[in-house]
Short mmCIF file of C-alpha atoms and ligand atoms in Angstrom, two decimals:
data_model
loop_
_atom_site.label_atom_id
_atom_site.label_comp_id
_atom_site.label_asym_id
_atom_site.label_seq_id
_atom_site.Cartn_x
_atom_site.Cartn_y
_atom_site.Cartn_z
CA MET A 1 97.05 80.06 94.23
CA LYS A 2 99.89 78.40 92.27
CA GLY A 3 102.65 76.04 93.05
CA ASP A 4 105.45 74.00 92.49
CA LEU A 5 104.88 70.72 90.34
CA LYS A 6 108.26 69.54 89.93
CA ALA A 7 108.49 69.21 94.13
CA LEU A 8 105.27 67.54 94.77
CA LEU A 9 106.04 65.07 92.22
CA GLU A 10 109.85 64.48 93.21
CA GLY A 11 110.29 60.61 93.63
CA LYS A 12 107.15 59.84 91.85
CA LEU A 13 108.43 60.71 88.24
CA LEU A 14 112.10 59.95 86.66
CA PRO A 15 114.27 63.17 86.79
CA ILE A 16 114.40 63.29 83.27
CA GLU A 17 110.62 63.56 83.20
CA LEU A 18 110.61 66.13 86.05
CA ALA A 19 112.90 68.27 83.85
CA SER A 20 110.40 68.29 81.04
CA LEU A 21 107.57 69.13 83.11
CA CYS A 22 106.47 73.02 83.85
CA LYS A 23 107.11 73.79 87.03
CA SER A 24 103.84 75.93 88.08
CA TYR A 25 100.10 75.19 88.12
CA ASP A 26 97.26 77.06 89.09
CA ILE A 27 94.87 76.12 91.34
CA ILE A 28 91.04 78.75 90.88
CA GLY A 29 88.88 77.51 93.50
CA ASP A 30 88.66 74.17 93.33
CA ILE A 31 89.77 73.52 90.04
CA ALA A 32 93.46 72.75 89.35
CA VAL A 33 94.90 73.46 86.01
CA ILE A 34 98.31 72.29 84.89
CA ARG A 35 100.70 71.92 81.79
CA ILE A 36 101.66 68.36 81.04
CA PRO A 37 103.70 67.75 77.87
CA GLU A 38 102.47 65.10 75.55
CA THR A 39 105.34 62.72 76.27
CA LEU A 40 104.40 62.67 79.78
CA SER A 41 100.56 61.67 79.42
CA SER A 42 100.61 58.39 80.40
CA HIS A 43 101.49 59.52 83.76
CA ASN A 44 98.82 61.90 84.02
CA ASN A 45 96.86 60.29 86.90
CA ILE A 46 100.29 60.21 89.12
CA ILE A 47 100.52 63.90 88.61
CA ALA A 48 96.57 64.34 89.15
CA GLU A 49 96.71 62.17 92.27
CA ALA A 50 99.70 64.19 93.70
CA LEU A 51 98.04 67.25 93.24
CA MET A 52 94.78 66.38 94.67
CA GLN A 53 96.72 64.56 97.74
CA GLN A 54 98.53 68.33 98.35
CA HIS A 55 95.30 70.25 97.65
CA LYS A 56 92.64 68.08 99.53
CA HIS A 57 89.91 70.48 98.47
CA VAL A 58 90.72 70.29 94.47
CA LYS A 59 87.97 68.79 93.14
CA SER A 60 89.24 68.65 89.40
CA VAL A 61 92.10 68.39 87.54
CA TRP A 62 92.33 69.96 83.84
CA ARG A 63 95.29 69.97 81.65
CA GLN A 64 95.69 73.42 79.74
CA ALA A 65 95.99 71.78 75.88
CA SER A 66 96.87 74.96 74.24
CA PRO A 67 98.01 78.14 74.88
CA VAL A 68 95.45 81.36 75.67
CA SER A 69 94.20 82.64 71.90
CA GLY A 70 91.52 84.05 70.21
CA VAL A 71 89.61 87.42 70.67
CA PHE A 72 87.83 85.84 74.02
CA ARG A 73 91.40 84.90 75.20
CA LEU A 74 90.42 81.15 76.04
CA ARG A 75 92.60 77.80 75.90
CA ASP A 76 91.89 74.31 75.02
CA LEU A 77 91.47 71.91 78.26
CA GLU A 78 91.40 68.32 78.90
CA TRP A 79 89.88 66.62 81.99
CA ILE A 80 92.55 64.45 83.75
CA ALA A 81 90.78 63.38 86.88
CA GLY A 82 87.90 64.24 89.45
CA GLU A 83 84.97 66.34 88.46
CA LYS A 84 84.23 67.17 84.72
CA GLN A 85 83.36 70.60 85.99
CA THR A 86 84.89 73.79 84.85
CA THR A 87 82.91 76.27 86.77
CA THR A 88 84.08 76.98 90.42
CA LEU A 89 84.07 79.88 93.13
CA TYR A 90 87.33 81.70 93.53
CA LYS A 91 88.46 83.88 96.30
CA GLU A 92 90.74 86.97 95.98
CA HIS A 93 91.31 89.95 97.78
CA GLY A 94 88.13 88.97 99.86
CA CYS A 95 85.94 89.22 96.81
CA LEU A 96 84.60 85.98 95.40
CA PHE A 97 84.34 85.04 91.52
CA LYS A 98 82.18 82.42 89.62
CA VAL A 99 84.39 81.36 86.66
CA ASP A 100 84.08 79.15 83.86
CA ILE A 101 87.92 78.37 82.91
CA LYS A 102 86.69 77.10 79.61
CA GLU A 103 84.50 80.03 78.38
CA CYS A 104 86.04 82.85 80.08
CA TYR A 105 89.53 83.76 80.81
CA PHE A 106 90.89 84.01 84.06
CA SER A 107 94.15 83.83 85.77
CA PRO A 108 94.74 84.12 89.15
CA ARG A 109 98.72 85.13 88.80
CA LEU A 110 97.40 88.61 88.25
CA ALA A 111 96.28 89.07 92.12
CA TYR A 112 99.02 91.26 93.03
CA GLU A 113 98.35 93.70 89.94
CA ARG A 114 94.61 93.69 90.55
CA MET A 115 95.25 95.18 94.37
CA ARG A 116 98.21 97.37 93.03
CA ILE A 117 95.63 99.14 90.82
CA ALA A 118 93.26 99.31 93.49
CA ASN A 119 95.42 101.04 95.66
CA ALA A 120 96.05 103.62 93.11
CA VAL A 121 92.47 104.45 93.09
CA ARG A 122 91.14 107.98 94.50
CA ASN A 123 88.25 109.22 96.36
CA LYS A 124 84.86 108.98 93.89
CA GLU A 125 86.83 108.18 90.68
CA VAL A 126 85.01 107.21 87.65
CA ILE A 127 86.88 104.24 86.09
CA VAL A 128 86.48 102.50 82.35
CA ASN A 129 87.64 98.82 82.38
CA MET A 130 88.12 98.22 78.54
CA PHE A 131 88.38 94.48 79.00
CA ALA A 132 86.96 93.52 82.17
CA GLY A 133 86.40 89.34 81.72
CA VAL A 134 84.31 87.84 84.89
CA GLY A 135 85.21 91.22 86.62
CA ALA A 136 88.40 90.45 88.74
CA TYR A 137 89.99 93.89 88.27
CA SER A 138 86.57 95.98 88.55
CA ILE A 139 85.06 94.24 91.68
CA ILE A 140 88.65 94.42 93.79
CA ILE A 141 88.95 98.03 92.70
CA ALA A 142 85.17 98.49 93.91
CA ARG A 143 85.95 96.71 97.44
CA HIS A 144 89.11 98.09 98.29
CA SER A 145 88.89 101.52 96.84
CA THR A 146 85.65 104.64 97.09
CA ALA A 147 85.24 104.67 93.20
CA ALA A 148 82.01 106.19 92.36
CA LYS A 149 81.70 103.95 89.21
CA ILE A 150 83.76 101.13 86.68
CA TYR A 151 82.21 100.58 83.73
CA SER A 152 82.95 97.18 83.00
CA ILE A 153 82.86 96.22 79.31
CA ASP A 154 83.79 93.02 77.80
CA LEU A 155 83.24 91.44 74.16
CA ASN A 156 82.65 87.43 75.25
CA PRO A 157 78.74 87.05 76.52
CA VAL A 158 79.68 84.22 79.18
CA ALA A 159 82.29 86.44 80.48
CA VAL A 160 79.56 89.26 80.86
CA GLU A 161 76.92 86.76 82.42
CA HIS A 162 79.45 85.87 85.15
CA LEU A 163 80.54 89.31 85.81
CA ARG A 164 76.81 90.11 86.24
CA GLU A 165 76.31 87.43 88.51
CA ASN A 166 79.91 88.67 90.34
CA ILE A 167 78.40 91.72 90.74
CA LEU A 168 75.46 90.54 92.47
CA LEU A 169 77.56 88.23 94.50
CA ASN A 170 79.63 90.65 95.85
CA LYS A 171 77.09 93.70 96.40
CA MET A 172 78.44 95.84 93.70
CA ILE A 173 75.52 96.95 92.17
CA ASN A 174 75.34 100.59 90.87
CA ARG A 175 79.06 100.71 91.39
CA VAL A 176 80.22 97.98 88.83
CA ILE A 177 78.34 98.44 85.44
CA PRO A 178 78.67 95.98 83.16
CA MET A 179 78.76 96.57 79.48
CA GLU A 180 78.36 93.94 76.96
CA GLY A 181 80.38 94.57 73.50
CA GLU A 182 83.35 95.78 71.81
CA ALA A 183 85.40 98.24 73.75
CA SER A 184 86.15 101.21 70.99
CA SER A 185 82.51 101.40 70.02
CA ILE A 186 80.86 101.28 73.50
CA ILE A 187 83.46 104.21 74.60
CA HIS A 188 82.45 106.04 71.30
CA GLN A 189 78.85 105.56 71.82
CA LYS A 190 78.72 106.13 75.39
CA LEU A 191 81.76 106.94 77.56
CA GLN A 192 83.65 109.52 75.89
CA ASN A 193 85.46 112.13 78.27
CA ILE A 194 84.03 110.64 81.27
CA ALA A 195 86.99 108.49 83.18
CA ASP A 196 89.58 109.62 85.52
CA ARG A 197 91.28 105.89 84.82
CA VAL A 198 91.37 103.58 81.98
CA LEU A 199 92.33 99.90 82.74
CA MET A 200 93.43 97.98 79.58
CA PRO A 201 94.30 94.55 80.56
CA LEU A 202 94.26 92.99 77.06
CA PRO A 203 98.14 92.68 76.52
CA GLU A 204 97.93 91.10 73.07
CA LYS A 205 96.24 94.02 71.86
CA ALA A 206 95.66 97.10 74.24
CA TYR A 207 98.41 99.02 71.86
CA GLU A 208 95.45 99.07 69.12
CA TYR A 209 93.11 100.65 71.64
CA ILE A 210 95.19 103.41 72.79
CA GLU A 211 93.22 106.06 71.14
CA SER A 212 89.86 104.78 72.20
CA ALA A 213 91.51 104.83 75.94
CA LEU A 214 92.74 108.41 75.29
CA SER A 215 88.85 109.23 74.15
CA ALA A 216 87.47 108.10 77.41
CA ILE A 217 89.43 110.16 79.74
CA ASN A 218 88.00 113.09 80.96
CA GLN A 219 88.66 116.58 79.73
CA GLN A 220 91.27 117.10 82.57
CA SER A 221 93.57 114.64 83.15
CA GLY A 222 93.42 110.57 84.10
CA TRP A 223 95.31 107.70 84.08
CA ILE A 224 95.81 104.94 81.73
CA HIS A 225 96.90 101.14 82.82
CA TYR A 226 98.21 99.98 80.08
CA TYR A 227 99.64 96.35 79.56
CA ASP A 228 101.68 94.73 76.56
CA PHE A 229 103.63 91.41 76.10
CA GLU A 230 107.23 92.45 75.09
CA HIS A 231 109.90 90.23 73.82
CA ALA A 232 113.65 91.23 75.35
CA ARG A 233 117.20 89.53 74.74
CA LYS A 234 119.44 89.57 77.58
CA HIS A 235 120.94 92.90 76.88
CA GLU A 236 117.37 94.41 76.58
CA ASP A 237 115.17 95.75 79.15
CA PRO A 238 111.46 94.66 78.19
CA ILE A 239 110.03 97.40 80.09
CA ASP A 240 112.10 100.32 78.16
CA LYS A 241 110.85 98.68 74.79
CA VAL A 242 107.37 99.26 75.79
CA LYS A 243 107.73 102.69 77.21
CA ALA A 244 109.41 104.10 73.65
CA LYS A 245 106.34 102.25 71.87
CA VAL A 246 103.90 103.97 73.89
CA SER A 247 105.83 107.31 73.87
CA HIS A 248 106.28 107.17 70.40
CA THR A 249 102.34 106.84 69.88
CA LEU A 250 101.48 109.66 72.11
CA GLN A 251 104.00 111.94 71.08
CA ARG A 252 102.65 111.52 67.55
CA ARG A 253 99.26 111.89 69.37
CA LYS A 254 100.67 115.95 70.91
CA ILE A 255 99.41 114.31 74.01
CA LYS A 256 100.98 115.59 77.33
CA PHE A 257 101.97 112.27 79.24
CA GLU A 258 104.13 111.03 81.89
CA LEU A 259 105.02 107.53 82.21
CA ALA A 260 104.77 107.50 85.77
CA HIS A 261 105.34 103.95 87.28
CA ASN A 262 106.30 100.59 85.26
CA ARG A 263 106.68 97.08 86.05
CA VAL A 264 106.93 93.25 84.82
CA VAL A 265 103.81 91.64 85.51
CA ARG A 266 105.24 88.59 84.97
CA GLN A 267 107.35 86.39 82.37
CA THR A 268 105.32 84.71 80.13
CA GLY A 269 107.69 82.31 78.23
CA PRO A 270 111.45 82.16 77.72
CA ASN A 271 112.68 86.19 76.89
CA TRP A 272 108.61 87.00 76.98
CA TYR A 273 107.31 89.31 79.83
CA GLN A 274 103.84 91.16 80.47
CA ILE A 275 104.70 95.05 81.10
CA ALA A 276 102.39 97.37 82.76
CA VAL A 277 102.73 100.63 82.35
CA ASP A 278 100.92 103.52 84.03
CA ILE A 279 100.38 106.91 81.89
CA HIS A 280 99.22 109.61 83.51
CA VAL A 281 97.56 112.10 80.65
CA THR A 282 96.64 115.81 80.56
CA LYS A 283 94.50 116.74 77.95
C1 LIG B 301 93.11 88.74 78.94
S1 LIG B 301 91.42 88.92 79.23
C2 LIG B 301 90.91 90.07 81.02
C3 LIG B 301 90.33 89.61 81.61
C4 LIG B 301 90.23 90.34 83.16
N1 LIG B 301 90.50 91.78 82.86
C5 LIG B 301 90.85 89.37 84.06
O1 LIG B 301 92.22 89.84 83.99
O2 LIG B 301 90.33 88.71 84.34
C6 LIG B 301 90.67 89.97 78.08
C7 LIG B 301 89.27 90.29 77.73
O3 LIG B 301 89.04 90.97 76.99
C8 LIG B 301 87.59 90.56 76.10
N2 LIG B 301 88.10 90.94 74.94
C9 LIG B 301 88.90 91.01 73.83
N3 LIG B 301 88.26 91.90 72.81
C10 LIG B 301 87.56 92.75 73.44
C11 LIG B 301 87.22 93.98 72.57
N4 LIG B 301 87.36 94.66 71.52
N5 LIG B 301 86.24 94.65 73.28
C12 LIG B 301 85.51 94.20 74.82
N6 LIG B 301 86.35 93.19 75.20
C13 LIG B 301 87.25 92.41 74.56
C14 LIG B 301 88.05 89.22 76.12
O4 LIG B 301 86.94 88.31 76.09
C15 LIG B 301 88.55 88.94 77.47
O5 LIG B 301 87.67 88.76 78.42
#
């Protein structure tokens, strides 16, 4: 869940202070994560109280103190109010996820995208999720489709520990298969030519892994859900830029492909966008 922080604080902060606030915040289970600029740090408690007043089930409030970064895609968090816990239970599309928001990547803002992919899955598909985190895409797909197996890889041992727990929590043993390690090595060693569909939810780096994703697709054909971050000025279309980049790579490799569908998943900053491109490849 996300909400409008400025609306919540109207009358409690000066208009000039409100103007410097980031509008949205995330609620993950009983934890709220907000972005407050350093200049407003003396108002942390007022902001946290307003949030907890509005969302009675929220037990702790954290300030996101850095952008998401590093191989594991983590962010620095500063405790502001309530319980000092970073682990919570989060519900999405009828599934339950145990998440440690400090030690694992997690974003509730991808809920629509996860269901969009789940809806595209056909009967008995074999799927490889190259960057599975705590298992949100994999488990939602398993719950809402008749996919046979979803191999779910992640490099972060804490994320994989949560993935294992979430598989049990959602009764997905034998359908969602956790694999700890580096995606391209695991695909190379164990998952060549097996997949009907490959997910690449690591927009910062997915481009570097296209070759691995292709090698996981079965001998006939399959889908690759490719994600990227793209910058676009006013007259530019971020989707066109990503499509051009992907097409160039696939053409160079002489792969038969169709860029069947694409969308802006979300805006991530001024002129920055997260883009999804669904690629159908024929071998
Ligand atoms: C942006 S997060 C996405 C997680 C999950 N799909 C989600 O939406 O919640 C990317 C994940 O990829 C993992 N990762 C990064 N590089 C990796 C690699 N080379 N092989 C496997 N996992 C990797 C990180 O640990 C992180 O959990």
